[in-house]
Every structure is written in structure tokens, then in C-alpha cells.
Coordinates of C-alpha atoms in Angstrom, one line a residue:
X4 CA 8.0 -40.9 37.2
X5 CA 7.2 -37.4 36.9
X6 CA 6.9 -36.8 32.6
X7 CA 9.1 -34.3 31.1
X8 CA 7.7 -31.0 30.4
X9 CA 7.3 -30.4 26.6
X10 CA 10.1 -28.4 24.6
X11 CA 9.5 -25.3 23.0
X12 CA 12.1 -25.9 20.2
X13 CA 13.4 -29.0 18.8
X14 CA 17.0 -29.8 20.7
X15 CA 18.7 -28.1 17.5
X16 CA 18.5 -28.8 13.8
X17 CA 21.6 -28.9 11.1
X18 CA 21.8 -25.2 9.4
X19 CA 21.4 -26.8 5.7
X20 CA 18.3 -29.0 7.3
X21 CA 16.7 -25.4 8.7
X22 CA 17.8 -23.5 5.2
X23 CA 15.9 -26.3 3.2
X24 CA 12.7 -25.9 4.8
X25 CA 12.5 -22.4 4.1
X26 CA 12.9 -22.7 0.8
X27 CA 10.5 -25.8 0.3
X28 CA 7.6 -23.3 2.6
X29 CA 8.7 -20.0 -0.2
X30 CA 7.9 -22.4 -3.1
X31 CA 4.3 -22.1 -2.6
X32 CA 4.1 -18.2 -2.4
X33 CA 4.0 -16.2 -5.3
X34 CA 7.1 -15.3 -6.9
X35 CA 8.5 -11.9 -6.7
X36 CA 10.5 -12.2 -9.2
X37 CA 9.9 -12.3 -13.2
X38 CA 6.8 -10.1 -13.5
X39 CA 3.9 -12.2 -13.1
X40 CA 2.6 -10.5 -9.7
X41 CA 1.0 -7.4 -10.0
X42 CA 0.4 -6.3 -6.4
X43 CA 2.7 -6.1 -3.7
X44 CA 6.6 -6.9 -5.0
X45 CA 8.4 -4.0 -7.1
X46 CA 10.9 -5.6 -9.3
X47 CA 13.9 -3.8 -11.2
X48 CA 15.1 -6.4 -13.4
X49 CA 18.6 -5.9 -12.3
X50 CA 20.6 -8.4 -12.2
X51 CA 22.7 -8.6 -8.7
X52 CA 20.5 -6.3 -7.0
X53 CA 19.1 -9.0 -5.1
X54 CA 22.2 -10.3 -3.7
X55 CA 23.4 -6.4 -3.0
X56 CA 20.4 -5.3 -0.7
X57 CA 21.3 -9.1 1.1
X58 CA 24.7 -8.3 1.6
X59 CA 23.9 -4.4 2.5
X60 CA 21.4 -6.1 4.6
X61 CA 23.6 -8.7 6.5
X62 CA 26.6 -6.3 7.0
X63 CA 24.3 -4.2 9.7
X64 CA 22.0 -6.7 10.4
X65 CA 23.0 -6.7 14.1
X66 CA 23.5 -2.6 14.2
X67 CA 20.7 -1.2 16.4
X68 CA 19.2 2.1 15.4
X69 CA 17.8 2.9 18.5
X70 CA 20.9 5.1 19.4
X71 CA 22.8 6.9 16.5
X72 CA 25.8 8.1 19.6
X73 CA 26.4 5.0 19.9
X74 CA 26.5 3.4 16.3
X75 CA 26.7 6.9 14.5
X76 CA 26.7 5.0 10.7
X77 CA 23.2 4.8 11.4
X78 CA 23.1 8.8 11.6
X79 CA 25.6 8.9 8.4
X80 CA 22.8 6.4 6.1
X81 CA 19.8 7.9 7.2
X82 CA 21.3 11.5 6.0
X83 CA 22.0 10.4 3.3
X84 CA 19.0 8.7 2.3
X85 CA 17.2 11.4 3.6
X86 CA 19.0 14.1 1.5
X87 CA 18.4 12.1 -1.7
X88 CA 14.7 12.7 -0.8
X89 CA 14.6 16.0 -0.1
X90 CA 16.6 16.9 -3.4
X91 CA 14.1 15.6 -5.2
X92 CA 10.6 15.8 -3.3
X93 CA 11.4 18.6 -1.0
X94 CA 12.0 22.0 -0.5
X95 CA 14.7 24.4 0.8
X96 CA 14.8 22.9 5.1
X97 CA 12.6 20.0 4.5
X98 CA 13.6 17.4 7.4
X99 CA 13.1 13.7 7.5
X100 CA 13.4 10.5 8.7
X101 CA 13.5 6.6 7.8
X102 CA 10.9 4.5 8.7
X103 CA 9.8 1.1 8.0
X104 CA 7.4 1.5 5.7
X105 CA 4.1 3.2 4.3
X106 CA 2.2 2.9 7.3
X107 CA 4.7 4.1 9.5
X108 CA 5.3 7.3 7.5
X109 CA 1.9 8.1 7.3
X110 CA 1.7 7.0 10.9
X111 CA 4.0 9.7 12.2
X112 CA 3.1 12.4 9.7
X113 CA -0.7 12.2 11.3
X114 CA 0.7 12.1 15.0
X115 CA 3.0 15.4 13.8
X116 CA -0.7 17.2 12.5
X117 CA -2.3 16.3 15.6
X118 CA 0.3 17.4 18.3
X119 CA 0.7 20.6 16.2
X120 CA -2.8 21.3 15.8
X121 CA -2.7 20.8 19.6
X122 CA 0.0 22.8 20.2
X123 CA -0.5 25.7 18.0
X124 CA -4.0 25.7 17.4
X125 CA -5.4 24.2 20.9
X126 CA -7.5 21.7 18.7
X127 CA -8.0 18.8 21.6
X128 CA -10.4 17.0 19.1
X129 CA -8.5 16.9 16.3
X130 CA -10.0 15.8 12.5
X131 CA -8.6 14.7 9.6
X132 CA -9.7 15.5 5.7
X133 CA -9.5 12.3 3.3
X134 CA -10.8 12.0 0.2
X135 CA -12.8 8.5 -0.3
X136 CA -9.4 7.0 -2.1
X137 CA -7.0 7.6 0.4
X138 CA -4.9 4.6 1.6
X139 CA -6.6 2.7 4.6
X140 CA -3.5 3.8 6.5
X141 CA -4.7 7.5 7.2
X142 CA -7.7 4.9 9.2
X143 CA -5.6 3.5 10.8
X144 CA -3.6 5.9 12.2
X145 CA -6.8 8.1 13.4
X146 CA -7.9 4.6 15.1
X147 CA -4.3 4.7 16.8
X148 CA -4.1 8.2 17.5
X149 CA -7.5 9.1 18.3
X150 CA -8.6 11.3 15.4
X151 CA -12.0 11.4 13.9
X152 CA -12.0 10.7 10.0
X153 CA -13.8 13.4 7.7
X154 CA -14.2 11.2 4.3
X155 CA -15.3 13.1 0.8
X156 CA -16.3 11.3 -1.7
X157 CA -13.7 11.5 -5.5
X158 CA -15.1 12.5 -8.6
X159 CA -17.0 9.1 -9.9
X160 CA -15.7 9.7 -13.5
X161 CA -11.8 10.6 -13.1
X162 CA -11.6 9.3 -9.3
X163 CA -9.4 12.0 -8.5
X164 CA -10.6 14.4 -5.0
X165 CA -12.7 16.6 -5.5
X166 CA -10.5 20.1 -4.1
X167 CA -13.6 22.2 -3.8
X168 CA -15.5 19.4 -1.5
X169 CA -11.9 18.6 0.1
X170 CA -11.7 22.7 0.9
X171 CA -15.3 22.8 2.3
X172 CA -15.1 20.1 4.8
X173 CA -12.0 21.3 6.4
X174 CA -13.1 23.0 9.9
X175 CA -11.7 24.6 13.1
X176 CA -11.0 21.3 14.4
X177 CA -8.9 19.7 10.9
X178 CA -5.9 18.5 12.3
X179 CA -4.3 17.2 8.4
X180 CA -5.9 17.2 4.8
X181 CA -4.3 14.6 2.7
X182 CA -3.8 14.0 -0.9
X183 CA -2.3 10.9 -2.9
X184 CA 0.2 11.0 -5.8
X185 CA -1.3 8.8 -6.9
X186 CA -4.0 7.1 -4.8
X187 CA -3.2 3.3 -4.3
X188 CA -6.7 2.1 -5.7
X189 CA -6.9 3.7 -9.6
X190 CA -3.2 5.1 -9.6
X191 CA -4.5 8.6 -10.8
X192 CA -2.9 11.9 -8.9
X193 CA -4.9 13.8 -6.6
X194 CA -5.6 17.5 -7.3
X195 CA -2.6 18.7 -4.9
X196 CA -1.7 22.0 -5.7
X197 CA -5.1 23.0 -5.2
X198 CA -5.9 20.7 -2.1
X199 CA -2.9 22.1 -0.3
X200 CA -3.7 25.5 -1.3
X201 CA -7.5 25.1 0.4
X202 CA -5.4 24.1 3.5
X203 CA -3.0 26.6 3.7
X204 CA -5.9 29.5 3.6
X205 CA -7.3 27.8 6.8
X206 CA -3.9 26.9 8.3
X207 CA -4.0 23.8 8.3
X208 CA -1.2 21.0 7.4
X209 CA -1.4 18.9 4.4
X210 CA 0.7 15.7 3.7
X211 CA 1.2 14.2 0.3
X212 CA 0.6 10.4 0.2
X213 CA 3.4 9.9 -2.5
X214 CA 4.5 6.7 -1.3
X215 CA 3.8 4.7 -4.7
X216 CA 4.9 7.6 -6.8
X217 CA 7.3 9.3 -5.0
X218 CA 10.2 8.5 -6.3
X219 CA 8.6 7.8 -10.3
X220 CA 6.7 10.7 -10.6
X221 CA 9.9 13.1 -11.0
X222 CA 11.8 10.3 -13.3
X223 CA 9.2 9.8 -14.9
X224 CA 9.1 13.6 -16.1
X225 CA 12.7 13.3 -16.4
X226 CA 11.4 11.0 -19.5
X227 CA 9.7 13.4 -21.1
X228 CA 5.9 12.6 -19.6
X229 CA 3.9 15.2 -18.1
X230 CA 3.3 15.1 -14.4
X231 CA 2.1 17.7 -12.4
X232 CA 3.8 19.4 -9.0
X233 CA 3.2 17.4 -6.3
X234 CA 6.1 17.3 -3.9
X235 CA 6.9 19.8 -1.1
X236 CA 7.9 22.7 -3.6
X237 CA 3.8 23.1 -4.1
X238 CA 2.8 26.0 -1.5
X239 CA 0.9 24.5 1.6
X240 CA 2.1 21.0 1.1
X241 CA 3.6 20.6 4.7
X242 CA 4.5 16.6 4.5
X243 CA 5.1 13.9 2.2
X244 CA 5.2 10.1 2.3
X245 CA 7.6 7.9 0.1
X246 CA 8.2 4.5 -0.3
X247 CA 11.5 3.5 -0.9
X248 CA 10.4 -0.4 -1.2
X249 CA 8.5 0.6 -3.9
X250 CA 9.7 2.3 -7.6
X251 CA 13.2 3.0 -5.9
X252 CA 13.5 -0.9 -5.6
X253 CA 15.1 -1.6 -2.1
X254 CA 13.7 -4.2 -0.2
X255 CA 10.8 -3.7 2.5
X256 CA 10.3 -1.9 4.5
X257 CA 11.9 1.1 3.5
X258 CA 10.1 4.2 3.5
X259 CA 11.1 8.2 4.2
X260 CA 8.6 10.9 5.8
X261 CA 9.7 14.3 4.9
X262 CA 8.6 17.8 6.4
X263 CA 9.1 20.7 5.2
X264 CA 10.9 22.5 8.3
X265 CA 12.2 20.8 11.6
X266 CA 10.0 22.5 13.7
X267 CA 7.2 20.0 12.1
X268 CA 9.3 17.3 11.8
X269 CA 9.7 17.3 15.9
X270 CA 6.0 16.9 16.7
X271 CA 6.8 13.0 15.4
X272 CA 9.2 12.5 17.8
X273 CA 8.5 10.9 21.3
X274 CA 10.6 12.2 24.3
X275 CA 10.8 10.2 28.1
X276 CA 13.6 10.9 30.7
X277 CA 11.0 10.1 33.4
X278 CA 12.3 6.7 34.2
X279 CA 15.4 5.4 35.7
X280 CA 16.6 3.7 32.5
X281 CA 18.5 5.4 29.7
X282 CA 16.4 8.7 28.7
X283 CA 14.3 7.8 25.2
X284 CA 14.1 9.9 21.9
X285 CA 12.3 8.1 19.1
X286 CA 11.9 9.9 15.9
X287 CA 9.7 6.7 14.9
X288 CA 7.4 4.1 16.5
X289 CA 9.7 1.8 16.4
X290 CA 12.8 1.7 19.4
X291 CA 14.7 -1.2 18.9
X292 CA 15.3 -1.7 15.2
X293 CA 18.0 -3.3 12.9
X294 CA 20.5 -1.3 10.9
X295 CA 19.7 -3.7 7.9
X296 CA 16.6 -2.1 6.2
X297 CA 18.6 1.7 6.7
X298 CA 21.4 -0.1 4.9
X299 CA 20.4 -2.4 2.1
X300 CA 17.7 1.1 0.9
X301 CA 20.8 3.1 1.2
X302 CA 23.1 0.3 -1.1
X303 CA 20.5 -0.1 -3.7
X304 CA 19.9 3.9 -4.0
X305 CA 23.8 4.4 -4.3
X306 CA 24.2 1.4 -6.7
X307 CA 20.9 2.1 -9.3
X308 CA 22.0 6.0 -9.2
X309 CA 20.4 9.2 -10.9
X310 CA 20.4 8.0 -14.3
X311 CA 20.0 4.0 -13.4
X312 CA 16.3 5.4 -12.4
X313 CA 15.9 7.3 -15.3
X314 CA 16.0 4.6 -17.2
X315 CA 14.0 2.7 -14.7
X316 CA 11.3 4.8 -14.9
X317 CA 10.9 4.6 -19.0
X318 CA 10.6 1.0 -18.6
X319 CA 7.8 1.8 -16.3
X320 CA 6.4 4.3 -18.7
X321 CA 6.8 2.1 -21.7
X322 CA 5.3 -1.4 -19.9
X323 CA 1.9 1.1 -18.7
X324 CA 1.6 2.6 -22.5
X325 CA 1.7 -1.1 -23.7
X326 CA -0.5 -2.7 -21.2
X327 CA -3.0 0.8 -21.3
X328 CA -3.3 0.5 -25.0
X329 CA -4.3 -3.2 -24.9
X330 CA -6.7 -3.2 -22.1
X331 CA -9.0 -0.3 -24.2
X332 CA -8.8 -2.1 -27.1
X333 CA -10.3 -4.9 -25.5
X334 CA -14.0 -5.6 -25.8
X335 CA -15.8 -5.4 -22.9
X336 CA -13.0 -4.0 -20.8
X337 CA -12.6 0.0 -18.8
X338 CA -9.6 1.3 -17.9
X339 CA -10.6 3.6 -14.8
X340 CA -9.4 7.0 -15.0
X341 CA -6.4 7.9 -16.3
X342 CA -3.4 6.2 -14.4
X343 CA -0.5 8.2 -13.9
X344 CA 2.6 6.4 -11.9
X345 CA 2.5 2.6 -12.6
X346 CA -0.7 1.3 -11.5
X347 CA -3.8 0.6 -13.6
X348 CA -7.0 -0.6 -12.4
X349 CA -9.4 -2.0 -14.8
X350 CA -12.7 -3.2 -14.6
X351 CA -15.3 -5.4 -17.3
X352 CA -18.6 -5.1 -18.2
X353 CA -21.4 -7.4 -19.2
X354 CA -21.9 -10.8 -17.0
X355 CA -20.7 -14.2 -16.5
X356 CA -22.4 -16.7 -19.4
X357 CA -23.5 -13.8 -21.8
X358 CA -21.8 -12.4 -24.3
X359 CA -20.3 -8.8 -23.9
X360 CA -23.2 -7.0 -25.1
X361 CA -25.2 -8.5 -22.1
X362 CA -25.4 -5.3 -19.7
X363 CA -22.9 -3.2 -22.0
X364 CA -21.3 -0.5 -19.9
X365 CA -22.5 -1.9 -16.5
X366 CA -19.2 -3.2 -14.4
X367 CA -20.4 -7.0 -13.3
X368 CA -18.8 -7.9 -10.1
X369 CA -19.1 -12.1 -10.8
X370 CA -17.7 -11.7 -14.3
X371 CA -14.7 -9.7 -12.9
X372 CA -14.1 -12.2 -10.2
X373 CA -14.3 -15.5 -12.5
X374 CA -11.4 -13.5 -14.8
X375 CA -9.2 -13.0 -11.5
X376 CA -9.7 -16.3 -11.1
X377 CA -8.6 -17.3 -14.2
X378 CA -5.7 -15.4 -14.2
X379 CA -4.4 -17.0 -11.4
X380 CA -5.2 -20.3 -12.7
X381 CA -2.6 -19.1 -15.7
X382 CA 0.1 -18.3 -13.2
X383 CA -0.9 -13.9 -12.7
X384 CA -1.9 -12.8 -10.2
X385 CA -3.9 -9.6 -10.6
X386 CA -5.3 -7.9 -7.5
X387 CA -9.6 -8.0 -6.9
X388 CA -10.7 -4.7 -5.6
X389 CA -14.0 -4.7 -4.6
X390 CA -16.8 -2.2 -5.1
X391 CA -16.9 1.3 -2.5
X392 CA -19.3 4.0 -2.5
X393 CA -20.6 3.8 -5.9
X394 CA -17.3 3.3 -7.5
X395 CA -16.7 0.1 -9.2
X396 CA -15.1 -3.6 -8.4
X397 CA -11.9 -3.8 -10.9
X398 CA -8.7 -5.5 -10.7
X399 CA -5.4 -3.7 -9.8
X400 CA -1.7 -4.2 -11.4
X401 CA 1.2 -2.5 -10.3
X402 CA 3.7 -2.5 -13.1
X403 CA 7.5 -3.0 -12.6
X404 CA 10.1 -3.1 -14.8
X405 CA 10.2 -6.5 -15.0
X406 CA 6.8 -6.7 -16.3
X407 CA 7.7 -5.0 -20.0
X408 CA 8.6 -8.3 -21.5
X409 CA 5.1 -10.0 -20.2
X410 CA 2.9 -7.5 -21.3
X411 CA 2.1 -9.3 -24.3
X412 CA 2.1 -12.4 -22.9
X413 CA -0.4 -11.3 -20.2
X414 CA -2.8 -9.4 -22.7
X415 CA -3.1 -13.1 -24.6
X416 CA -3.6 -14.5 -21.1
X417 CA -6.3 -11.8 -20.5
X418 CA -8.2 -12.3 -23.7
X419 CA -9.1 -16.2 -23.1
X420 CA -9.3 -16.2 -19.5
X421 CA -12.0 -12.9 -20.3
X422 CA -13.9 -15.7 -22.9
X423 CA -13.9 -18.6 -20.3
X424 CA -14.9 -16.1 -17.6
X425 CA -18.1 -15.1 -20.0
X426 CA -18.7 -18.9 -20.3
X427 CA -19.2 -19.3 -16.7
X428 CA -22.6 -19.4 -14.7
X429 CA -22.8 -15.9 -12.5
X430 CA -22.4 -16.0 -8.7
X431 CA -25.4 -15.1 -6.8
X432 CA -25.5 -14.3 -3.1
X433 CA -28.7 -16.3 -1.7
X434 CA -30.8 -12.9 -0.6
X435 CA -31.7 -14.6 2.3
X436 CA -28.0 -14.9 3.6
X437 CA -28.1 -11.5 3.1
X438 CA -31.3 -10.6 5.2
X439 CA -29.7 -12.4 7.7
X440 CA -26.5 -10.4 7.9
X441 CA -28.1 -7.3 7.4
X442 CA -29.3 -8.3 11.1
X443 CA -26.2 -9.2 12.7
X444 CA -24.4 -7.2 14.8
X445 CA -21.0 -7.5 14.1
X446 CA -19.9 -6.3 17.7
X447 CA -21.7 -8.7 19.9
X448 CA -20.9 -11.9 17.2
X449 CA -20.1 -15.0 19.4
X450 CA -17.3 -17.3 18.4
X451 CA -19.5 -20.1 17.4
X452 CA -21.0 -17.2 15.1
X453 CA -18.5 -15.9 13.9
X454 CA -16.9 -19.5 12.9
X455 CA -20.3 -20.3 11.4
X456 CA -20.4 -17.2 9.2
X457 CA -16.8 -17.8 8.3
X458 CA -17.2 -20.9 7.3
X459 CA -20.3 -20.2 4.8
X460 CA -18.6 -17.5 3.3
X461 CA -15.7 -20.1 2.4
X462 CA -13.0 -18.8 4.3
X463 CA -11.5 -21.4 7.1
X464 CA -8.4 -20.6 8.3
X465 CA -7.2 -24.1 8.5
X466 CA -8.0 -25.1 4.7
X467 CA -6.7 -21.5 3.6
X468 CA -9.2 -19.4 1.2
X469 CA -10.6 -21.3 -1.9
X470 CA -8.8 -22.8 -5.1
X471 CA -11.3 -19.5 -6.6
X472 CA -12.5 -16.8 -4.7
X473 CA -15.0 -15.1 -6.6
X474 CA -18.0 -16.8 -4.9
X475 CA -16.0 -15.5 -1.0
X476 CA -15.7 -12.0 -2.4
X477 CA -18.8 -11.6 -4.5
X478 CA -20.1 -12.5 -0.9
X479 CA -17.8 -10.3 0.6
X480 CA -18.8 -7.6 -1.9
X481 CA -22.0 -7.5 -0.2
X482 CA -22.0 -7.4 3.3
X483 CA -22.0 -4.3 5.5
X484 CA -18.8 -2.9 6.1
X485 CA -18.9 -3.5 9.6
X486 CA -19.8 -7.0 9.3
X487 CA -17.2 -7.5 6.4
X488 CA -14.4 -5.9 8.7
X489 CA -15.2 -8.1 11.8
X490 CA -15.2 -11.5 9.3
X491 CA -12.4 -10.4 7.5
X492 CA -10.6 -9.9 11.0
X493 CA -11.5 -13.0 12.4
X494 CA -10.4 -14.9 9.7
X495 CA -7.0 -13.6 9.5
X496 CA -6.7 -14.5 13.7
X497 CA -7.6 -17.8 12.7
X498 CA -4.9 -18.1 10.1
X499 CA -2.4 -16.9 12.9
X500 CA -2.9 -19.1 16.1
X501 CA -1.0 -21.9 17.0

């Protein structure tokens, strides 16, 4: 008898059976909610805000926004949204459009550098200027887009670009010179005004990478704190970047790329009648996409209002003076820089089973990596960030809201994992492992290799990474970069294959 060919699906499962499963699979993530994660979830504190962005959400979730004549709500949201941006970031005709995040924004405002620099300056090689802290997006748009990178290293002491280095690498082929507001890593603000004036002498674009404090930074003066122009109104800033899924609370991806005139804004767009289908406009990567994200971002922003982010962005303010204060009194422990908008990066000195005195002032990777793990091990999770160019391994919070009633709590938390951190041996990386790396070339790594390595450096894809990581990222720490990239990438494919 011939067998029956095996089923993609299951014949069909009860919807309360299906609902359950989800929820049993979220229960081991980290939780968004209640304050305890410090990287990668923005929480309000709000209570029903939640349940409006799902209901925002569900109301267009079949709406496509490929084709505003056809569902022209889409048009109506996005205007708006967009407006609310430019009122406060932009200038008088600044343009811009929804996207679906970070990525994409910074995405389309390279692509819009390049085909103008192409257009208007016949640059067919096109380059683009980043300080050492910009966000790994800028990379991977020039991998996408086929720019070459021009990297300059920040100030080691403030970690804020340096303008004068920024201005001299900028050339006849400098497509885009970017600056953060702040920069993801130590969440202090780039030099802008005098960035963007460097590139305006050479004519040359500039985007603002204000996609973590975009929509803070001007609430945040609204407080009473002192923050310095960043936005569109500063001369030669010709692009911006905000996150919408970040300090303005909507749910992800939400994200708004602002120009300062049309005429910019239209080198983003793609264009294609040369088909027999329907002809294509896409203002963003994306074609097919649901009107859910363009709705729930617009709900949330019409719901928590003007003065709802006001307040907001005190809470902010008051949970980074609280947290700031306690880290510098700690012993042992450096704030670096001096944050600005929300994030804090931190980083400890001495070494794992000595006492803080033990190599006073000198950051020590293993010692830093045993407290992360620590932390987690008392339910926070605090984000490793490992060493880059001379700057220093720390660990990375991103304060919410939601996180002014832990503060204390986590400071307590901080202190004893900090003293059972000191108590615990250092990790060492064998420094024959690491002659051996040092000859590997990551390019031509077989499979069998590249499981081997993986599977020394702790991270399996079926077993998941390590009860504690510090001995995979002290590891990790200090590899080449090519050779981490390539494991780091395999091992990530081997956490998604079926």
C-alpha cells in the first residue's frame, strides 16, 4: 500500500488548545513587563496601554499598506504620525515616512544619501562617515547597499565623536556622515551641531541616529534638563531616525524617518511600472505590510498625549538620577561617560577572587561577566557589552518608566551579586585556543569546523547558550572580529533550522 505522505500541519487544533501553548512557550522569555529587563522592551507603566495598542492593532490587522488609494486610512495615520514628528524633531517642510523599525529607518535614510550623492554629485562609489559608536545598522545598510564604511574612532574618555576627526575623513566620495542622539552603546549624545555643520561645508548629507532619544530628548527638556539641539532645526542636519517602539511606548516595530524637504525624502522611494502587474511605488522596503503597527503607534501617541509624555519623560529622568547616583557611589564601579536619554552603561574594575583594590581602575572583563551572571541569576537582566577598539566591556540598562520603583531594589541586587562576583575564580581563555583561532580563516571554515569551534566556545544551538555565559563571551571577547562574526552567525542558523 502506497504510505501516506507526511502532513505539514496537524489536521487542526482547538483555538483555546493553540492559545495555551503560546502562553506556556512566552513563560520562559523574559518579561517585558515590571522593570526587571534592561535591554530591549520600553515599558510605560500605564495601565491599559497594553490592551489599547492590541485592540489599535487588531482593528487593521488585515489593512494592507501597500496601496494608500485603495485603503486611504493608511495615508490619514501615517500623516498624522508623521506630523507629530516633524512638530517636534523637524523643521519647516521636513517629510517622512513610517517604517518598521530602527533598521529600516536607517535603512532608507542611507539608500536616500547614496542615490542623491549619485544623482547630484555623480559619486558612483559612494562612502559613509561613522563614528566608532554608531549603531551596527549604518553596517548593515552599507553591506545591503553597497557602500564602503569610513569608521573614526570617539573620544576614549567622554565616548562622544570626535567632530574634528568626523570633518576630516569626509571626502569627495562621502555619500552620508552620521551622528547618534544618543549612541546605543554609552547613551551619551554625539557632537551634532558641529558634525552636521562639517558636512554641510562639504555638501554632504547628515542623518541624526535619534531613534533611542528621539522622542525623550525634547520631553525631557520640557522637564527642565539641559539637552542640546539635535533634531532637524540644527543647520546641515538633512535626516533623522526615531523610534516610536522606544520612549514613545508603542509596540514594535514602529519607527519614523524624517527629511528635511521632499525632494530628499524621494530618493528612498522605489518606482517600477516595467512589468505587466500593477505599477509599484514603495516609500519603504517593505510592500506588503499590515495596517496594525501604523495603527496601534498612532493609538498609543493619541492616547499618552503632549503632557502624558511629559510626565513620562520625568519618570525617566528621575529613575537615571537614582540609578546614576548609586552606581558612582559604588566601590569598584564606572559609570561611562555621561549618559544623557535613558541608557547607562557601566563597567567594574578589579578581578574576579580579589578584592576591589586588585587592579584598581583597570575594567576586568571576567569580573564584569560573573556579575551579569549573577544578575540574571536574581531575576535582571542587564545587557553584556563587550570590549571594542580600546573602549571597555560594561553592562547596558535602558531605563523605562517602570523601572523607578526597582531602582533600589536592583542597586541591593547589584551590591551582593558585585561581592559573589569578586569571590569567583577568573575566566581564562587557554592561549593556545587562541593561537589556534588566530589561524583560522573564518571564510573557508567547514561545517565540521565550524560545529567544533561552536561547540568549545559553549554555544550549541540545540542545548541553547549556558545557565552563565561569562566563560562563552570572555571567549568571545577575544577572538578576531571576523572569526567572532562567522561563529556568532553560525550559531544563530543553528538555533533556526528545523
Amino acid at each position: 500500500m502506497p504510505t501516506e505522505p507526511a502532513r505539514p500541519l496537524p489536521a487542526g487544533r482547538p483555538a483555546d488548545e493553540v492559545l495555551a501553548e503560546l502562553r506556556g512557550l512566552r513563560a520562559a522569555d523574559a518579561p517585558t513587563r515590571g522593570g526587571r529587563t534592561f535591554a530591549y522592551v520600553y515599558d510605560a507603566g500605564l495601565e491599559g496601554l497594553d490592551e489599547l495598542a492590541a485592540a489599535a492593532y487588531t482593528a487593521y490587522a488585515t489593512v494592507n499598506g501597500l496601496d494608500p488609494t485603495v485603503f486611504p486610512s493608511v495615508a490619514r495615520l501615517e500623516n498624522d504620525l508623521v506630523r507629530a514628528v516633524a512638530a517636534l524633531l523637524g523643521a519647516p517642510g521636513a517629510q517622512g515616512t513610517f517604517t518598521s523599525g530602527g533598521t529600516e529607518s536607517i535603512m532608507l535614510a542611507v539608500k536616500a544619501a547614496r542615490d542623491h550623492a549619485r544623482a547630484e554629485r555623480g559619486v558612483t562609489a559612494p562612502q559613509v562617515v561613522l563614528p566608532s559608536t554608531a549603531h551596527a545598522a549604518f553596517h548593515k545598510a552599507a553591506h545591503y547597499l553597497g557602500l564602503e564604511t569610513v569608521v573614526v574612532p570617539v573620544d576614549p574618555a567622554t565616548f562622544r565623536a570626535d567632530a574634528q576627526a568626523v570633518g576630516a575623513a569626509i571626502g569627495d566620495r562621502t555619500a552620508l556622515v552620521v551622528a547618534s542622539a544618543p549612541s546605543y552603546a554609552h547613551g551619551v549624545i554625539d557632537p551634532v551641531a558641529e558634525i552636521a555643520g562639517a558636512a554641510a561645508r562639504r555638501g554632504v548629507l547628515c542623518h541624526v541616529d535619534a531613534c533611542i532619544g528621539g522622542w525623550l530628548l525634547p520631553y525631557l527638556r520640557r522637564t527642565g534638563r539641559p539637552v542640546p539641539p539635535f533634531d532637524l532645526s540644527v543647520p546641515g542636519v538633512t535626516s533623522l531616525s526615531v523610534d516610536l517602539h522606544k520612549y514613545a511606548y508603542a509596540d514594535k516595530g514602529a519607527s519614523v524617518v524624517l527629511y528635511r524637504d521632499a525632494g530628499l525624502r524621494r530618493h528612498q522611494y522605489f518606482a517600477h511600472a516595467g512589468w505587466p502587474g500593477y505599477p509599484v511605488v514603495n516609500p519603504t522596503v517593505q510592500g506588503t505590510k499590515s495596517g496594525g503597527l501604523l495603527a496601534q503607534a498612532w493609538a498609543v501617541l493619541q492616547h499618552v498625549g503632549d503632557d502624558g509624555y511629559t510626565a513620562l519623560a520625568a519618570r525617566v529622568g528621575e529613575a537615571s538620577d537614582r540609578l546614576l547616583a548609586g552606581l558612582r557611589s559604588a566601590d569598584g564601579v564606572r559609570v561611562l561617560g555621561e549618559p544623557a536619554a535613558g541608557l547607562v552603561a557601566f563597567t567594574v574594575t578589579g578581578a574576579a577572587g580579589h578584592d576591589a583594590t586588585a587592579g584598581r581602575g583597570r575594567p576586568d572583563l571576567s569580573l564584569l561577566l560573573h556579575l551579569a551572571d549573577e544578575m540574571r541569576g536574581r531575576g535582571w537582566y542587564l545587557q553584556p557589552q563587550l570590549s571594542f577598539d580600546g573602549l571597555p566591556p560594561n553592562l547596558h540598562l535602558t531605563l523605562t518608566p517602570a523601572t523607578v520603583g526597582r531602582v533600589d531594589a536592583l542597586l541591593k541586587d547589584l551590591a551582593e551579586a558585585l561581592s559573589a562576583a569578586r569571590a569567583l575564580p577568573p575566566v581564562t581563555v587557554d592561549p593556545a585556543v587562541l593561537a589556534l583561532a588566530g589561524g583560522l580563516d573564518p571564510a573557508t571554515l567547514g561545517p565540521d569546523e565550524v560545529a567544533a569551534v561552536l561547540a568549545f566556545a559553549g554555544l550549541d544551538g540545540d542545548a541553547g547558550l549556558p545557565a552563565r555565559t561569562a566563560p562563552v563571551l570572555v571567549l568571545l571577547d577575544a577572538l578576531p572580529q571576523p572569526l567572532k562574526e562567522r561563529l556568532l552567525t553560525e550559531f544563530v542558523g543553528s538555533v533556526f533550522r528545523i
